[in-house]
Coordinates of C-alpha atoms and ligand atoms in Angstrom, one line a residue:
X14 CA -20.4 54.7 35.3
X15 CA -19.3 51.6 37.5
X16 CA -19.8 49.1 34.6
X17 CA -17.1 50.8 32.5
X18 CA -14.6 51.4 35.2
X19 CA -14.8 47.9 36.6
X20 CA -14.6 46.5 32.8
X21 CA -11.5 48.3 32.3
X22 CA -9.7 47.8 35.8
X23 CA -10.8 44.1 35.5
X24 CA -6.9 42.7 35.0
X25 CA -5.3 46.1 35.3
X26 CA -2.2 46.2 38.0
X27 CA -2.9 42.5 38.6
X28 CA -0.2 40.3 38.7
X29 CA 0.4 36.8 36.6
X30 CA 2.1 34.3 39.3
X31 CA 0.0 31.1 38.6
X32 CA -2.9 30.3 36.7
X33 CA -5.2 29.3 40.0
X34 CA -5.0 32.9 40.9
X35 CA -7.4 33.6 37.9
X36 CA -10.7 32.3 37.4
X37 CA -11.2 29.9 34.2
X38 CA -13.0 32.9 32.3
X39 CA -10.2 35.0 33.0
X40 CA -7.6 32.5 31.7
X41 CA -9.8 31.7 29.0
X42 CA -10.2 35.5 27.8
X43 CA -6.1 35.5 27.9
X44 CA -6.1 32.4 25.3
X45 CA -8.6 34.4 23.0
X46 CA -6.7 37.5 23.6
X47 CA -3.5 35.8 22.5
X48 CA -5.0 34.6 19.3
X49 CA -6.3 37.9 18.6
X50 CA -3.1 39.7 19.5
X51 CA -1.4 37.3 16.7
X52 CA -3.8 38.0 13.9
X53 CA -2.9 41.8 14.7
X54 CA 0.7 40.9 14.2
X55 CA 0.6 38.7 11.2
X56 CA -1.7 41.3 9.4
X57 CA 0.8 44.5 10.4
X58 CA -1.2 45.7 12.7
X59 CA 0.5 48.0 15.3
X60 CA -1.0 47.2 19.0
X61 CA 1.5 49.6 21.1
X62 CA -0.9 49.0 24.4
X63 CA 2.1 50.0 26.4
X64 CA 3.9 52.8 24.6
X65 CA 6.2 54.4 27.0
X66 CA 6.4 51.5 29.6
X67 CA 9.6 50.3 31.0
X68 CA 9.7 46.3 31.5
X69 CA 12.2 44.6 33.6
X70 CA 13.2 41.0 32.7
X71 CA 14.6 39.1 36.0
X72 CA 16.3 35.9 35.3
X73 CA 18.0 33.7 37.9
X74 CA 17.6 30.5 35.7
X75 CA 18.5 30.7 32.0
X76 CA 16.1 30.9 29.2
X77 CA 15.6 31.0 25.4
X78 CA 11.8 30.7 24.6
X79 CA 10.8 33.0 27.7
X80 CA 13.6 35.6 27.7
X81 CA 12.9 36.2 24.0
X82 CA 9.1 36.1 24.2
X83 CA 9.0 38.6 27.1
X84 CA 11.5 40.9 25.4
X85 CA 9.8 40.8 21.5
X86 CA 6.6 41.2 23.2
X87 CA 7.5 44.5 25.1
X88 CA 9.3 45.9 21.9
X89 CA 6.0 45.1 19.7
X90 CA 3.8 46.8 22.6
X91 CA 5.7 50.1 22.4
X92 CA 7.6 48.9 25.8
X93 CA 11.3 48.8 26.5
X94 CA 12.1 45.7 28.1
X95 CA 15.5 45.5 29.9
X96 CA 17.3 42.2 30.8
X97 CA 18.6 41.4 34.7
X98 CA 20.5 38.3 34.9
X99 CA 21.6 36.6 38.4
X100 CA 24.8 38.1 37.7
X101 CA 23.7 41.5 37.0
X102 CA 22.0 42.8 39.9
X103 CA 22.4 42.7 43.8
X104 CA 19.1 40.2 44.4
X105 CA 19.4 37.5 46.6
X106 CA 23.3 38.3 47.2
X107 CA 23.3 41.5 48.8
X108 CA 19.7 42.4 48.4
X109 CA 16.3 41.1 49.6
X110 CA 13.6 40.4 47.7
X111 CA 11.7 43.0 49.1
X112 CA 14.1 45.8 49.1
X113 CA 14.9 44.7 45.3
X114 CA 11.5 45.0 44.5
X115 CA 10.9 48.2 45.8
X116 CA 13.3 49.9 43.9
X117 CA 12.3 48.2 40.7
X118 CA 8.9 48.6 41.0
X119 CA 10.0 52.5 41.6
X120 CA 11.5 52.8 38.0
X121 CA 9.8 50.0 36.0
X122 CA 6.0 49.7 34.9
X123 CA 6.2 45.7 35.0
X124 CA 8.4 42.8 36.4
X125 CA 9.1 39.3 34.9
X126 CA 10.8 37.2 37.2
X127 CA 12.1 33.9 36.3
X128 CA 13.5 32.2 39.4
X129 CA 14.1 29.0 41.9
X130 CA 11.5 29.9 44.5
X131 CA 7.9 30.8 43.9
X132 CA 7.7 32.3 47.4
X133 CA 9.9 34.9 46.1
X134 CA 7.7 35.9 42.9
X135 CA 5.4 35.9 45.4
X136 CA 7.5 38.6 47.9
X137 CA 8.4 40.6 44.3
X138 CA 4.6 41.1 43.6
X139 CA 3.8 42.2 47.1
X140 CA 6.4 45.1 47.4
X141 CA 6.9 45.8 43.8
X142 CA 3.2 47.7 43.5
X143 CA 3.6 47.2 39.9
X144 CA 2.4 43.8 37.8
X145 CA 4.7 40.8 38.3
X146 CA 4.7 37.9 35.6
X147 CA 6.2 34.6 36.3
X148 CA 8.5 33.4 33.8
X149 CA 9.0 30.1 35.5
X150 CA 9.3 29.1 39.4
X151 CA 10.3 25.5 40.7
X152 CA 6.5 25.2 41.0
X153 CA 4.4 26.8 38.3
X154 CA 5.3 27.9 34.9
X155 CA 1.9 30.1 34.2
X156 CA 2.7 31.8 30.7
X157 CA 3.3 28.6 29.3
X158 CA 0.0 27.5 29.9
X159 CA -1.8 30.6 27.7
X160 CA 0.7 29.5 24.7
X161 CA 0.1 26.1 25.0
X162 CA -3.8 25.9 25.3
X163 CA -3.7 28.5 22.4
X164 CA -1.7 26.2 20.6
X165 CA -4.4 23.4 21.3
X166 CA -7.0 25.8 20.6
X167 CA -5.8 26.8 16.8
X168 CA -5.6 23.0 16.3
X169 CA -8.8 21.8 17.4
X170 CA -10.8 25.0 17.2
X171 CA -12.0 24.5 20.6
X172 CA -10.9 22.9 24.5
X173 CA -13.4 21.8 26.2
X174 CA -14.0 18.1 26.4
X175 CA -10.9 17.6 24.4
X176 CA -8.1 14.9 26.5
X177 CA -4.5 15.7 27.0
X178 CA -1.8 13.6 28.4
X179 CA 1.2 14.9 30.2
X180 CA 3.9 12.2 30.0
X181 CA 7.1 12.3 32.3
X182 CA 7.8 14.2 35.6
X183 CA 4.3 14.7 37.1
X184 CA 5.6 16.8 39.9
X185 CA 7.1 19.6 37.9
X186 CA 6.2 23.1 37.4
X187 CA 5.0 22.4 33.8
X188 CA 2.8 19.6 34.9
X189 CA 1.4 21.0 37.8
X190 CA 0.4 23.9 35.6
X191 CA -0.9 21.8 32.9
X192 CA -2.9 19.9 35.4
X193 CA -4.9 22.7 37.0
X194 CA -5.0 25.2 33.5
X195 CA -6.7 21.8 32.3
X196 CA -9.3 21.5 35.0
X197 CA -9.7 25.6 34.6
X198 CA -10.7 25.0 30.9
X199 CA -12.5 22.0 30.9
X200 CA -9.7 19.6 29.4
X201 CA -9.9 16.5 30.5
X202 CA -6.1 15.8 31.8
X203 CA -3.9 12.6 32.5
X204 CA -0.6 12.6 34.0
X205 CA 1.4 10.1 33.3
X206 CA 4.4 9.2 35.6
X207 CA 5.8 6.6 37.7
X208 CA 4.7 6.4 41.2
X209 CA 7.6 8.3 42.5
X210 CA 6.8 11.7 40.5
X211 CA 3.1 11.6 40.7
X212 CA 1.2 14.7 41.7
X213 CA 1.1 16.3 44.8
X214 CA -2.2 16.1 47.2
X215 CA -1.8 19.8 47.2
X216 CA -1.7 20.4 43.7
X217 CA -4.3 18.0 43.1
X218 CA -6.7 19.7 45.6
X219 CA -6.2 23.0 43.4
X220 CA -6.9 21.5 40.2
X221 CA -9.9 19.3 41.5
X222 CA -11.5 22.3 42.9
X223 CA -11.6 23.5 39.5
X224 CA -12.4 20.5 37.7
X225 CA -15.4 20.7 39.7
X226 CA -16.5 23.3 38.8
X227 CA -16.0 23.0 34.6
X228 CA -16.7 19.2 34.5
X229 CA -13.0 18.3 33.3
X230 CA -11.6 14.8 34.7
X231 CA -8.3 14.3 36.1
X232 CA -6.2 11.4 36.3
X233 CA -3.0 10.8 37.5
X234 CA -1.7 7.1 36.6
X235 CA 1.3 5.0 36.1
X236 CA -0.4 2.9 33.1
X237 CA 0.2 4.0 29.5
X238 CA -2.2 2.6 28.1
X239 CA -5.1 4.1 30.4
X240 CA -3.4 7.0 30.2
X241 CA -3.2 8.0 26.3
X242 CA -6.2 6.0 25.5
X243 CA -8.3 8.5 22.8
X244 CA -6.4 11.4 23.9
X245 CA -5.8 14.3 21.7
X246 CA -2.5 16.2 23.2
X247 CA 0.8 14.1 24.2
X248 CA 2.5 16.6 25.9
X249 CA 6.1 16.1 27.9
X250 CA 8.7 18.1 29.1
X251 CA 12.4 17.6 30.2
X252 CA 13.3 14.6 32.9
X253 CA 15.3 16.8 35.1
X254 CA 14.3 20.4 35.1
X255 CA 16.9 23.5 36.4
X256 CA 17.8 23.6 39.7
X257 CA 18.0 19.4 39.6
X258 CA 20.7 17.2 39.4
X259 CA 19.7 13.9 40.0
X260 CA 19.9 12.2 36.3
X261 CA 20.8 9.0 36.9
X262 CA 17.6 8.4 39.4
X263 CA 15.6 10.2 36.4
X264 CA 16.5 8.2 33.4
X265 CA 16.1 4.8 35.3
X266 CA 12.4 6.1 36.5
X267 CA 11.3 7.7 33.2
X268 CA 12.8 5.6 30.5
X269 CA 10.0 3.5 30.4
X270 CA 7.9 6.8 30.0
X271 CA 9.5 7.9 26.8
X272 CA 7.2 9.7 24.5
X273 CA 7.6 7.3 21.4
X274 CA 5.5 6.5 18.1
X275 CA 4.2 3.5 19.9
X276 CA 2.5 5.7 22.6
X277 CA 0.9 7.5 19.6
X278 CA -0.5 4.2 18.2
X279 CA -1.5 3.3 21.6
X280 CA -3.7 6.4 21.5
X281 CA -5.9 4.8 19.1
X282 CA -6.8 8.3 18.2
X283 CA -7.1 9.6 14.7
X284 CA -3.8 11.2 13.3
X285 CA -6.0 14.8 12.6
X286 CA -7.5 14.6 16.2
X287 CA -4.1 14.3 17.8
X288 CA -0.9 16.5 18.7
X289 CA 2.3 16.5 20.3
X290 CA 3.4 19.5 22.2
X291 CA 6.7 20.2 24.5
X292 CA 7.8 23.3 25.9
X293 CA 10.9 23.1 24.9
X294 CA 14.0 22.6 25.3
X295 CA 13.8 19.0 24.3
X296 CA 16.4 16.0 24.6
X297 CA 15.6 14.1 21.4
X298 CA 18.9 13.4 20.2
X299 CA 22.7 13.8 21.1
X300 CA 22.8 17.2 19.7
X301 CA 23.4 18.9 22.8
X302 CA 26.0 18.8 25.9
X303 CA 23.5 17.6 28.2
X304 CA 22.3 14.8 25.2
X305 CA 26.2 13.5 24.6
X306 CA 26.3 13.2 28.8
X307 CA 23.8 11.1 29.2
X308 CA 24.5 9.1 26.0
X309 CA 28.0 8.3 27.7
X310 CA 26.7 7.5 31.1
X311 CA 23.3 5.6 30.4
X312 CA 23.1 4.7 26.8
X313 CA 20.6 6.6 25.5
X314 CA 20.5 8.8 22.8
X315 CA 17.0 10.0 23.3
X316 CA 15.1 10.9 26.7
X317 CA 11.6 12.2 26.9
X318 CA 11.0 12.0 23.3
X319 CA 12.1 10.3 20.5
X320 CA 13.7 12.3 17.5
X321 CA 11.0 10.2 15.2
X322 CA 8.0 12.1 17.2
X323 CA 9.7 15.3 17.5
X324 CA 9.9 15.3 13.6
X325 CA 6.5 13.8 13.0
X326 CA 3.2 15.0 11.7
X327 CA 2.1 15.2 15.3
X328 CA 4.3 17.8 16.0
X329 CA 3.9 21.6 17.1
X330 CA 6.4 22.1 19.4
X331 CA 7.8 25.0 17.6
X332 CA 4.1 26.7 17.1
X333 CA 4.2 26.6 20.7
X334 CA 7.1 28.2 20.8
X335 CA 6.4 31.1 19.0
X336 CA 3.2 31.5 21.0
X337 CA 5.1 32.4 23.8
X338 CA 5.3 35.5 22.4
X339 CA 1.9 36.3 21.3
X340 CA 0.6 34.7 24.7
X341 CA 3.1 36.8 26.7
X342 CA 2.2 40.1 25.0
X343 CA -1.7 39.4 25.8
X344 CA -0.8 38.8 30.0
X345 CA 1.6 42.1 29.4
X346 CA -1.4 44.3 27.5
X347 CA -4.2 43.0 29.7
X348 CA -2.5 43.8 33.0
X349 CA -0.4 46.7 32.3
X350 CA -2.2 48.3 29.0
X351 CA -5.4 49.7 30.5
X352 CA -7.3 48.0 28.1
X353 CA -11.3 47.7 27.6
X354 CA -11.9 44.1 28.6
X355 CA -15.6 43.0 27.7
X356 CA -17.4 42.0 30.8
X357 CA -15.5 39.1 32.3
Ligands
CP424 N1 9.6 26.9 27.5 C1 10.4 27.8 28.0 O1 9.8 28.2 29.2 O2 11.5 28.2 27.5 P1 12.9 28.6 27.8 O3 13.3 28.0 29.2 O4 14.0 28.3 26.9 O5 12.5 29.8 28.6
NVA425 N1 10.5 21.6 33.9 C1 11.3 22.5 33.2 C2 10.5 23.8 32.0 C3 11.8 24.3 31.3 C4 10.8 25.2 30.4 C5 12.2 23.1 33.8 O1 11.8 23.9 35.0 O2 13.6 23.4 33.6

């Protein structure tokens, strides 16, 4: 029964560090499996694929959605999550990544890691001997991608051929991941950013390789009109990511690229074929410490997105946030749940 063995072990034991490490078919499977698990959850159908498993949640950076999603997803799957914050464990200060990985891998069945260095996520996966799921590094945010494309599919019913425009810091973890994931899924992706923040050649090469397979069209531009024309998804993220401090420079560079209603009009897309996404957290008003600080220093009350867009008919960011849980559940169950996965 070679075939059965292949099917059952397709994802089993694999880490999820970046979407590029998987095939387009596998990424699409994870999107569809997330939608299935959401259906089970909404209909109170239990899905204890990880009964009795222990899950470590390592966070070097702060988090609301990713931490909550991994916690609730673990519990819904019948597993036990344990939060290990950067001030709680020895990692980095008194113990190497490799030694930490060996210890955690001997006690936990799976490890979530949110941190700075992507190389550390890779080292954890190398030495832990159990699946490591990347909850965000400086370079990539892969679990976010499954939730994002799940949300797009929920809204449009399909992915291939849609146009997605990311507006903002075109070099950050979310922009990088969106470009590659779009290319894998046949979604035409435009990165709209000032020249200084354009996609690196390395990331572009990764994305282009997938685009050549799927037919997705990729574009990096600083021209707003070109980037939003006929688009179906306008997506943005914070101007300054965790670990960065260059607020003044980013405010200056990105203010002309603030997502506002004008951009939606400029797209020319009918309202029922256009949505707004944001991975969150978002600076759309002055209800945060950072928001107030930026208002004081630079005189603006909204950053990457206006409050009007954030509360508009286009907004899907909170559905997207909920989908983090369903999609993280899919990723954990697929790689640790010994599932029967139809041939991919
Ligand atoms: N989108 C996202 O990763 O949110 P958190 O930083 O709150 O986890
Ligand atoms: N680019 C952002 C994403 C937050 C979810 C950051 O890294 O801070």
